CSV table of C-alpha atoms in Angstrom, one decimal:
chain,number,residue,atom,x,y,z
A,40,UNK,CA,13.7,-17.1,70.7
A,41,UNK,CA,15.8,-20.6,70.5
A,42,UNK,CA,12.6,-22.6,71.3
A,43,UNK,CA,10.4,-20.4,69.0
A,44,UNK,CA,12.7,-20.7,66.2
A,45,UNK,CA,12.5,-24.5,66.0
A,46,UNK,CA,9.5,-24.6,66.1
A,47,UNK,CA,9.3,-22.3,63.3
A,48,UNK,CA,11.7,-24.6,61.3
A,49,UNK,CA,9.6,-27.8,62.4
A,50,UNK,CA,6.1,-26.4,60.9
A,51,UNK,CA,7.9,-25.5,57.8
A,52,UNK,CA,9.5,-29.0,57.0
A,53,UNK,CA,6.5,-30.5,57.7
A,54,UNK,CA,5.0,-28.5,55.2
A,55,UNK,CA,7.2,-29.0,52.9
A,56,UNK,CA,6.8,-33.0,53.2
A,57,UNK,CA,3.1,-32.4,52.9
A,58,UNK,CA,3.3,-30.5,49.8
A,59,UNK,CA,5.5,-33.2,48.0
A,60,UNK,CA,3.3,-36.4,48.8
A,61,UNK,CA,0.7,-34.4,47.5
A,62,UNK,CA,2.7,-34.1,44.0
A,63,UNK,CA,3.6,-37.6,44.4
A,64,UNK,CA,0.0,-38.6,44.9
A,65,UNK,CA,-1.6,-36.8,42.1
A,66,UNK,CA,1.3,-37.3,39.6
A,67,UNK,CA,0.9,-41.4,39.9
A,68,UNK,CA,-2.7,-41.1,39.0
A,69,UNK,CA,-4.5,-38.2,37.0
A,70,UNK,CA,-7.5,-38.4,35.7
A,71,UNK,CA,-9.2,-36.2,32.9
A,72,UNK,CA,-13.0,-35.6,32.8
A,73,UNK,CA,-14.6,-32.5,31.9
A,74,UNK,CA,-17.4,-32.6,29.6
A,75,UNK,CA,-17.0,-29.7,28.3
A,76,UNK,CA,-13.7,-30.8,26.6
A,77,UNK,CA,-14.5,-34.0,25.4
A,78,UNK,CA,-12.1,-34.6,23.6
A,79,UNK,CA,-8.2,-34.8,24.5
A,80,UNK,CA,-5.4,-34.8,22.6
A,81,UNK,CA,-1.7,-35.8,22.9
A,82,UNK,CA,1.1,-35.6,20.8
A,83,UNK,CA,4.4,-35.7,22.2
A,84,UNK,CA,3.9,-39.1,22.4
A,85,UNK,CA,6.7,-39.7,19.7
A,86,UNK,CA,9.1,-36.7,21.2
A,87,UNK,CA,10.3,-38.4,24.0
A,88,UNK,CA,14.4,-39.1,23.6
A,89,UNK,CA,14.1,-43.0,24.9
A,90,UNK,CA,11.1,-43.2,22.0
A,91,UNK,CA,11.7,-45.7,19.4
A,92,UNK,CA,8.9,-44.8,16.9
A,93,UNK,CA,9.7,-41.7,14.3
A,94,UNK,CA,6.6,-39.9,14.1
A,95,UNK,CA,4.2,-38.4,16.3
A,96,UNK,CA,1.0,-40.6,18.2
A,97,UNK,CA,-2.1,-38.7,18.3
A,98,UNK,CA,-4.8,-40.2,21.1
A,99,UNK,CA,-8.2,-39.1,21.8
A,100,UNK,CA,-11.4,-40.1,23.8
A,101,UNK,CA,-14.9,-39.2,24.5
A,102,UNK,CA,-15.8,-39.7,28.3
A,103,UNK,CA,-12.3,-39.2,29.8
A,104,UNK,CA,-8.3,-39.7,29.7
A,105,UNK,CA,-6.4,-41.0,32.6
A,106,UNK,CA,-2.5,-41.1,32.8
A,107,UNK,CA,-0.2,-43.3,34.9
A,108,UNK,CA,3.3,-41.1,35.1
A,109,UNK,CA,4.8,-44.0,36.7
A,110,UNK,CA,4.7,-46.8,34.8
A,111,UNK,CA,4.1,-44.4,31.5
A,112,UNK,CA,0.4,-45.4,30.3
A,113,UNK,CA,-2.5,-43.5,29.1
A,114,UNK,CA,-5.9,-44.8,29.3
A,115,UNK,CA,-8.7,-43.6,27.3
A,116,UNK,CA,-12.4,-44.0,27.6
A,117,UNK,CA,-15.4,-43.8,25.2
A,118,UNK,CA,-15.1,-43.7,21.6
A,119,UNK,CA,-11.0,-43.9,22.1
A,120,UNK,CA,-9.3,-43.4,19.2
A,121,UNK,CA,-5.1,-43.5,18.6
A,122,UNK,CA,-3.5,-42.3,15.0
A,123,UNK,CA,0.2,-43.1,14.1
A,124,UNK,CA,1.3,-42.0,10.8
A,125,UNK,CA,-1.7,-43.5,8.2
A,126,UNK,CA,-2.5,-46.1,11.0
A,127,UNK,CA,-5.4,-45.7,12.6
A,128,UNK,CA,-7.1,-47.7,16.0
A,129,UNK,CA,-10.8,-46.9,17.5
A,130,UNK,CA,-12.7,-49.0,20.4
A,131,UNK,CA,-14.2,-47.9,23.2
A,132,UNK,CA,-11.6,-48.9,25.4
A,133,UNK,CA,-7.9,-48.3,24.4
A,134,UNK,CA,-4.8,-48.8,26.7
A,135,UNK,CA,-1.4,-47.0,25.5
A,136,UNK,CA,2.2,-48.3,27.1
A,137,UNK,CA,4.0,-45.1,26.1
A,138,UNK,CA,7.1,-47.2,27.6
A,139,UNK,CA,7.0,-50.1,25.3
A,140,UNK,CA,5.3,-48.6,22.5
A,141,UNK,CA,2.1,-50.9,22.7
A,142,UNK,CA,-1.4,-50.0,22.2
A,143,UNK,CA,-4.3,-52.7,23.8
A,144,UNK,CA,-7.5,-52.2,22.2
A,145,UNK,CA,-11.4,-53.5,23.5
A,146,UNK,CA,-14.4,-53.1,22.9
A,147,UNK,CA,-16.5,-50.5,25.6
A,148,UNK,CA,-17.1,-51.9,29.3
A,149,UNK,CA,-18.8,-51.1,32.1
A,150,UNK,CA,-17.8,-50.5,35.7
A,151,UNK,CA,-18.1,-54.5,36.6
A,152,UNK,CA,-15.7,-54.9,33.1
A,153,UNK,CA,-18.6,-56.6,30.9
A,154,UNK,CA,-18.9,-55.8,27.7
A,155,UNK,CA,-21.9,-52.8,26.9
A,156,UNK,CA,-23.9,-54.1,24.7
A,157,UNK,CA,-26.6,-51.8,22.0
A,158,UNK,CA,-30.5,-52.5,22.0
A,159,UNK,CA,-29.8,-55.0,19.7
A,160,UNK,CA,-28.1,-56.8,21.8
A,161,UNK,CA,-24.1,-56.4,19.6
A,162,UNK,CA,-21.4,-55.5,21.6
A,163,UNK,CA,-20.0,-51.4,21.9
A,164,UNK,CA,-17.0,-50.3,20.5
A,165,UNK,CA,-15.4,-53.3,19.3
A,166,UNK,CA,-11.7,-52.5,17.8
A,167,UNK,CA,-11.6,-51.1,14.1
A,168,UNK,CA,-8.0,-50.9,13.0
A,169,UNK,CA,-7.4,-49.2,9.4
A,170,UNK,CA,-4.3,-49.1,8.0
A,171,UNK,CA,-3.8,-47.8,4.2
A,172,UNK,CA,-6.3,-50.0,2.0
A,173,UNK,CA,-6.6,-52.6,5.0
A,174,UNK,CA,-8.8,-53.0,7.6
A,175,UNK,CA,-10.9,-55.1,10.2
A,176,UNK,CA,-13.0,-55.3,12.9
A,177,UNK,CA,-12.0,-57.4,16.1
A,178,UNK,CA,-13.2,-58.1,19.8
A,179,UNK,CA,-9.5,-57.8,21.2
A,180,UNK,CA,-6.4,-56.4,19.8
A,181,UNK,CA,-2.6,-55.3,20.8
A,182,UNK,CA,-0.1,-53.7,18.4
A,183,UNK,CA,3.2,-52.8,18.5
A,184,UNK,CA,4.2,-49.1,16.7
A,185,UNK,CA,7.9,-49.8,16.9
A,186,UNK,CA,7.5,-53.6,15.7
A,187,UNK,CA,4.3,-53.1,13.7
A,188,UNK,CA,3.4,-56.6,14.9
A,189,UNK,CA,0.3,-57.3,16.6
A,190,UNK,CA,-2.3,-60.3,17.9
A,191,UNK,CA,-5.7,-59.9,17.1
A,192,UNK,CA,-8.6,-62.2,19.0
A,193,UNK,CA,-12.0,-63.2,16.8
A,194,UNK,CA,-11.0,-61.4,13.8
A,195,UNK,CA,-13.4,-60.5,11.0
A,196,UNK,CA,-12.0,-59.0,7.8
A,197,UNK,CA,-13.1,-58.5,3.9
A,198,UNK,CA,-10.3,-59.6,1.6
A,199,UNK,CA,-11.3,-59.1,-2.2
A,200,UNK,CA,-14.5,-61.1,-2.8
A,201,UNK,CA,-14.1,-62.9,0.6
A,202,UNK,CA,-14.9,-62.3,4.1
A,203,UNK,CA,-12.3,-64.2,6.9
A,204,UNK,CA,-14.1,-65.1,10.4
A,205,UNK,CA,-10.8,-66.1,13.0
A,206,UNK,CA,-10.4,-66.9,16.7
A,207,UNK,CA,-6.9,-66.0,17.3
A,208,UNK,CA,-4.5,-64.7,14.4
A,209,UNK,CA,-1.2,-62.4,14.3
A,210,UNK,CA,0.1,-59.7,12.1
A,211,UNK,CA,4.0,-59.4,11.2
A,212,UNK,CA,6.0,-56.5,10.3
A,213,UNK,CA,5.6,-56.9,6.7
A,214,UNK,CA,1.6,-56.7,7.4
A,215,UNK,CA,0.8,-60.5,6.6
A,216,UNK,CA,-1.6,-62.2,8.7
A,217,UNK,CA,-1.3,-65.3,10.0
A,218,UNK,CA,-4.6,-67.2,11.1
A,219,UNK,CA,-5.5,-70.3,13.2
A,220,UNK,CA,-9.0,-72.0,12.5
A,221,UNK,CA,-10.2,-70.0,10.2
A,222,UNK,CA,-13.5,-69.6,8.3
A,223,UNK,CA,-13.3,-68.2,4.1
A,224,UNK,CA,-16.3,-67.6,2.8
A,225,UNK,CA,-18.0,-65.1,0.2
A,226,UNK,CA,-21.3,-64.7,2.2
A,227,UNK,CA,-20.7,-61.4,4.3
A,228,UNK,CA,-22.8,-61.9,7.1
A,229,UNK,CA,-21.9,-61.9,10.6
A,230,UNK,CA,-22.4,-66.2,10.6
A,231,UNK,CA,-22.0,-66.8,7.2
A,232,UNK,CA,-24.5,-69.7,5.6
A,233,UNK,CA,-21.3,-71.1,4.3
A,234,UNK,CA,-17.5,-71.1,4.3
A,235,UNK,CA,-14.0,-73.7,4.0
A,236,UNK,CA,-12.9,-74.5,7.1
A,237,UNK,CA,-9.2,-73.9,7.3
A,238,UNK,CA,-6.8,-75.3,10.2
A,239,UNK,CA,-4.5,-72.1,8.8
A,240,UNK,CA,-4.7,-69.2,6.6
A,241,UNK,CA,-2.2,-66.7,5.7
A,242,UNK,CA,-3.7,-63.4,4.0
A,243,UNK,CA,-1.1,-61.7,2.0
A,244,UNK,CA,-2.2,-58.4,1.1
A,245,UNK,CA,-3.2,-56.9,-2.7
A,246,UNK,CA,-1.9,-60.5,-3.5
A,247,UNK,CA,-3.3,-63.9,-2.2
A,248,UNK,CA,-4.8,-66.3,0.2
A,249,UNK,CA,-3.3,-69.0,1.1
A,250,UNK,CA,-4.9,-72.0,3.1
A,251,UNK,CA,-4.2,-75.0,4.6
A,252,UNK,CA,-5.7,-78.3,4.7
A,253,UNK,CA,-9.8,-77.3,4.7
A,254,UNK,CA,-13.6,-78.7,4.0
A,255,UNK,CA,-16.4,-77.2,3.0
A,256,UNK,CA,-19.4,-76.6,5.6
A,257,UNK,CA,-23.3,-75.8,5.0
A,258,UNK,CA,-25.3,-74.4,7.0
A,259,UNK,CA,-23.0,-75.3,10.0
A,260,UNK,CA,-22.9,-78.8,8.7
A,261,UNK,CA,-19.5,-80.2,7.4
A,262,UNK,CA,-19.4,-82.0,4.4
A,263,UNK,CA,-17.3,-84.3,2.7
A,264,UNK,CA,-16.1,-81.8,0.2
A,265,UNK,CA,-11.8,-81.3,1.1
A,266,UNK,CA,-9.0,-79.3,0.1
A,267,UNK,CA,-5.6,-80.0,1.1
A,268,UNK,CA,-4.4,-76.3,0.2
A,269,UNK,CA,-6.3,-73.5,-1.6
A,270,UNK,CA,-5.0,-70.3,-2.9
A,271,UNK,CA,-7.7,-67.2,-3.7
A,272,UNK,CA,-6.2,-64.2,-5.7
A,273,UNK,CA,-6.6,-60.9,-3.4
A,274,UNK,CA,-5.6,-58.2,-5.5
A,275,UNK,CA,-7.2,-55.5,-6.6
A,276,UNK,CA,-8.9,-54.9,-10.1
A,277,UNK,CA,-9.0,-58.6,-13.1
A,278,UNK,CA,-7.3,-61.6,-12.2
A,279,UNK,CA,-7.8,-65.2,-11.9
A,280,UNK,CA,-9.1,-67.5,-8.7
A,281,UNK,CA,-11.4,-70.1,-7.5
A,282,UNK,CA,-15.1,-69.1,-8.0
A,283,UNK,CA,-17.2,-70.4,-4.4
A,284,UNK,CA,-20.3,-71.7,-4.9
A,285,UNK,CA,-23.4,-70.6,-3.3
A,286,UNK,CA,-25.9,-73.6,-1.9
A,287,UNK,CA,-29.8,-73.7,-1.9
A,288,UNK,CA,-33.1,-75.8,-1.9
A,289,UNK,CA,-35.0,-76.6,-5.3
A,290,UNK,CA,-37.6,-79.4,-6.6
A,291,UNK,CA,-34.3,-81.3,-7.7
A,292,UNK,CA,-32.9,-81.0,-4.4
A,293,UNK,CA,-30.1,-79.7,-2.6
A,294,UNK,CA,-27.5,-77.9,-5.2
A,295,UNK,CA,-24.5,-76.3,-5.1
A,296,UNK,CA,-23.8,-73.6,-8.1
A,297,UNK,CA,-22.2,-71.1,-10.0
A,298,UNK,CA,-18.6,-73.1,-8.8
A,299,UNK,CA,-15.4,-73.1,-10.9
A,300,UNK,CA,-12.8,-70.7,-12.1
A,301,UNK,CA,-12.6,-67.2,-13.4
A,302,UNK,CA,-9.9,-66.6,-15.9
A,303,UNK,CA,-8.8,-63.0,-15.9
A,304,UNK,CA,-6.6,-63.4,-19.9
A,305,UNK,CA,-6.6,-59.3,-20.2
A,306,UNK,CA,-8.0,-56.2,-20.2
A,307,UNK,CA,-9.7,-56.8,-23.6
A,308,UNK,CA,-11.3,-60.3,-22.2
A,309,UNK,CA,-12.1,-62.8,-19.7
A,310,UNK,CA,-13.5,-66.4,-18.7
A,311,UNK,CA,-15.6,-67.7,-16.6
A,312,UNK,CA,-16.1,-71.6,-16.8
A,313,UNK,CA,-18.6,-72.4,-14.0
A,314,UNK,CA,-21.1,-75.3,-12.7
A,315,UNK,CA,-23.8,-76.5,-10.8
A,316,UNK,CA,-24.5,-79.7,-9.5
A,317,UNK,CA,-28.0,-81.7,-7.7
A,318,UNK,CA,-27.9,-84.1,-4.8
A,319,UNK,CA,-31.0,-85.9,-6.9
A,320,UNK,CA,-28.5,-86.3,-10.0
A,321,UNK,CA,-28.9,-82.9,-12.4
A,322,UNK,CA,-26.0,-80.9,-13.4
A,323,UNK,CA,-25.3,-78.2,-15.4
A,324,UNK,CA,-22.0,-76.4,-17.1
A,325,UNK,CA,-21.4,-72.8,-18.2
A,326,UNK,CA,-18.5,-71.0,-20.3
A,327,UNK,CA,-19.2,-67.3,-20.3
A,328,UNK,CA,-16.8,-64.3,-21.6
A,329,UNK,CA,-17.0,-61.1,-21.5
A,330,UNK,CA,-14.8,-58.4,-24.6
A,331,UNK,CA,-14.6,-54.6,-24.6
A,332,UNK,CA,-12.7,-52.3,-26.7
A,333,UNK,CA,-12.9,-48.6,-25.4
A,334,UNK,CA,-14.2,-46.6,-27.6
A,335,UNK,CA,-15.1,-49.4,-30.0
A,336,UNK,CA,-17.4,-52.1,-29.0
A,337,UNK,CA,-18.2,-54.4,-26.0
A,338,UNK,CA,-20.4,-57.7,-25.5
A,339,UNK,CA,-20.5,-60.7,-24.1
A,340,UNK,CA,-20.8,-64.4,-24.9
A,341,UNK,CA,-21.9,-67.7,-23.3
A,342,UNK,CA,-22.6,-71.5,-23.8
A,343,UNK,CA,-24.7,-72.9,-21.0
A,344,UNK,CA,-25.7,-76.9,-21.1
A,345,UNK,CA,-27.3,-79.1,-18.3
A,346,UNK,CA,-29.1,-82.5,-17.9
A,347,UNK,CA,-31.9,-81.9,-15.6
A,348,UNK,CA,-33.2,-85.4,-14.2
A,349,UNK,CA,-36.7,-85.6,-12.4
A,350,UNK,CA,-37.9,-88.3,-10.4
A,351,UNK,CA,-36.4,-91.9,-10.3
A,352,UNK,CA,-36.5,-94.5,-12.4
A,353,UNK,CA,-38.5,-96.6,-10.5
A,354,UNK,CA,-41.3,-94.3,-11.2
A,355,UNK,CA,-43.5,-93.1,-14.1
A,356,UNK,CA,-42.5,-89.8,-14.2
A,357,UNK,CA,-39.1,-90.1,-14.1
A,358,UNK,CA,-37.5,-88.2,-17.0
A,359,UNK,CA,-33.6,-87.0,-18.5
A,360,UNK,CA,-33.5,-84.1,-20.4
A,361,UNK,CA,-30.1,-82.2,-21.7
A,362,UNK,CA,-30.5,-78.6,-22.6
A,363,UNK,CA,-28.7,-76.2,-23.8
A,364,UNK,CA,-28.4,-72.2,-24.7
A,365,UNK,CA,-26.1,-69.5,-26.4
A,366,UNK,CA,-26.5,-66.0,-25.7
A,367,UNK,CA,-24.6,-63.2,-27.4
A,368,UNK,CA,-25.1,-59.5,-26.8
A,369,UNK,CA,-22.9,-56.7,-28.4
A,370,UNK,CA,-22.9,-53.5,-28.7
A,371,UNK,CA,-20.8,-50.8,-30.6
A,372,UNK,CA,-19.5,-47.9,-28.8
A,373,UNK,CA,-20.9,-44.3,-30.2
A,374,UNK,CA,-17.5,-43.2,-30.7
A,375,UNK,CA,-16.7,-45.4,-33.1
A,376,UNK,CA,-18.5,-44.5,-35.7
A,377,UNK,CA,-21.1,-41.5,-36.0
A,378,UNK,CA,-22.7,-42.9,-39.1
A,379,UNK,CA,-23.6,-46.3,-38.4
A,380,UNK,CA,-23.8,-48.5,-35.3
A,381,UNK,CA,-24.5,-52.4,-34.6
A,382,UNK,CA,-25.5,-54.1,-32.4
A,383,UNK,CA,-26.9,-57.9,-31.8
A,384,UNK,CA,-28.5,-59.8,-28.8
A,385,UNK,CA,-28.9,-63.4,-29.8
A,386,UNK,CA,-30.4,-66.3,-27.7
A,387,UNK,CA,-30.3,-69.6,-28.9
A,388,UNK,CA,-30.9,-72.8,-27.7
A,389,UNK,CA,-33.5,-76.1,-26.5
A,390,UNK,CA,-37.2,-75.6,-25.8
A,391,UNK,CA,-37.0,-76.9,-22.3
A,392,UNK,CA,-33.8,-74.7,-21.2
């Protein structure tokens, strides 16, 4: 009975050890995949006592969820997408430290860790953070919920008119962005045909742009055209800032135009004063406003004048010739008066404009 009893007692501790490095086992590494349930959510992210951020972070995925207990990170695969408060993170690959508050961001890899790439050839699930009236598009991100500081790499964002291109920059609490080499420009394509050059940029939001030291490149060309320090108006609805000018081909050469400065006076009226100029010597000026009165009239009104030079001197042809042309167009609102209405469009100006 003795002998039978320890062994009795033996089996059942070693059942017992089994048992718990089985829990042990499975509790270090879980993984989620059912494709039935697709999608998996979280939110007792933010209820944990040790947790520094307020409010609750909601995660999800597509292909599958897998959570370290250990060292307190979630991973989440396919279309992954994280929400905290009006914050919101997608990418196809997102890595949450529940620990430290931190969320890692890339775009969708495969099981060798390269990048998936569409028939087009453009990478998957690059990051998209959104964040109120912000947002961008990166290749690599990490933020920081309880800091709300985070490092972005090869950045592309649309602020106002403009579209920012950076290799590394950094977002601070008060959701400024700092940016090293950076490219401004007001082309939105993927490689813009042209853009300033900037050793730094900061992007204050709804406000301005602020860059350092910069030049102007062309078609991946620099050119001799600098800027110590340029600052672009980035708020939303009228206000003033730099006009960029857009470049082309013509039969009096390379030209840069529709450069200079737009003048937002009011919400009556504003002014554009702009310019174009030739590489084989033509330039050309324009001063163009536009007026409206609700419920009473609207128009607009501008001078244009330009000295269009053909050929060189050296040869017969060669020709100067200075134009010039004013166009008005108004028109009164219906509501002003039911009886009678005016309205003018008036072009004025040299034969050979």
């Amino acid at each position: 009975m003795y002998i039978r009893y320890n062994i009795y007692i033996f089996f059942t501790i070693q059942v017992l050890i089994a048992v718990l490095l089985c829990n042990s086992v499975f509790s270090q590494d879980t993984i989620s995949k059912n494709p039935a349930k697709a999608t998996v959510k979280n939110d007792s992210a933010g209820d944990s006592q040790n947790s520094a951020i307020k409010s609750k972070v909601i995660y999800s995925s597509r292909d599958s969820i897998r959570f370290d207990v250990a060292k307190q990170k979630v991973f989440l695969f396919g279309d992954a997408k994280v929400n905290y408060e009006d914050l919101e993170i997608k990418a196809g690959y997102i890595e949450f430290d529940m620990e430290h508050n931190i969320v890692f961001a890339l775009g969708a890899r495969d099981t060798l860790g390269n990048p998936v790439m569409d028939s087009l050839g453009y990478p998957v699930g690059d990051p998209v953070f959104k964040q109120g009236t912000q947002d961008f598009v990166a290749k690599q991100m990490t933020y920081n919920f309880q800091t709300k500081k985070g490092k972005i790499k090869e950045i592309t964002t649309k602020e106002g008119e403009g579209v920012i291109h950076a290799i590394d920059a950094k977002k601070d609490s008060g959701d400024v962005y700092y940016v090293k080499n950076g490219r401004y420009s007001t082309c939105d394509l993927e490689h813009p045909h042209f853009y300033l050059m900037a050793s730094k940029i900061k992007v204050i939001p709804d406000n301005k742009i602020i860059c350092g030291p910069s030049y102007l490149v062309v078609a991946d060309v620099p050119t001799p055209l600098m800027l110590p320090f340029g600052v672009f108006p980035n708020k939303k609805g009228r206000t003033s800032g730099v006009l960029i000018p857009f470049y082309g081909q013509s039969n009096l050469g390379y030209f840069l135009k529709d450069g200079g400065y737009y003048f937002g006076l009011s919400d009556y009226f504003d002014l554009a004063l702009r310019g174009d100029i030739y590489s084989q010597g033509s330039f050309g000026a324009k001063a163009n406003t536009n007026y409206n009165k609700r419920y009473k009239y609207n128009g607009f009104f501008g001078v244009n004048f330009s000295q269009i030079k053909i050929s060189e001197k050296e040869f017969s042809d060669y020709s100067v010739s200075k134009t010039f042309l004013v166009n008005w167009q108004h028109t009164q609102d219906m509501k002003a008066n039911p009886t009678f209405r005016f309205s003018a469009n008036v072009n004025a100006g040299s034969s050979k404009y």
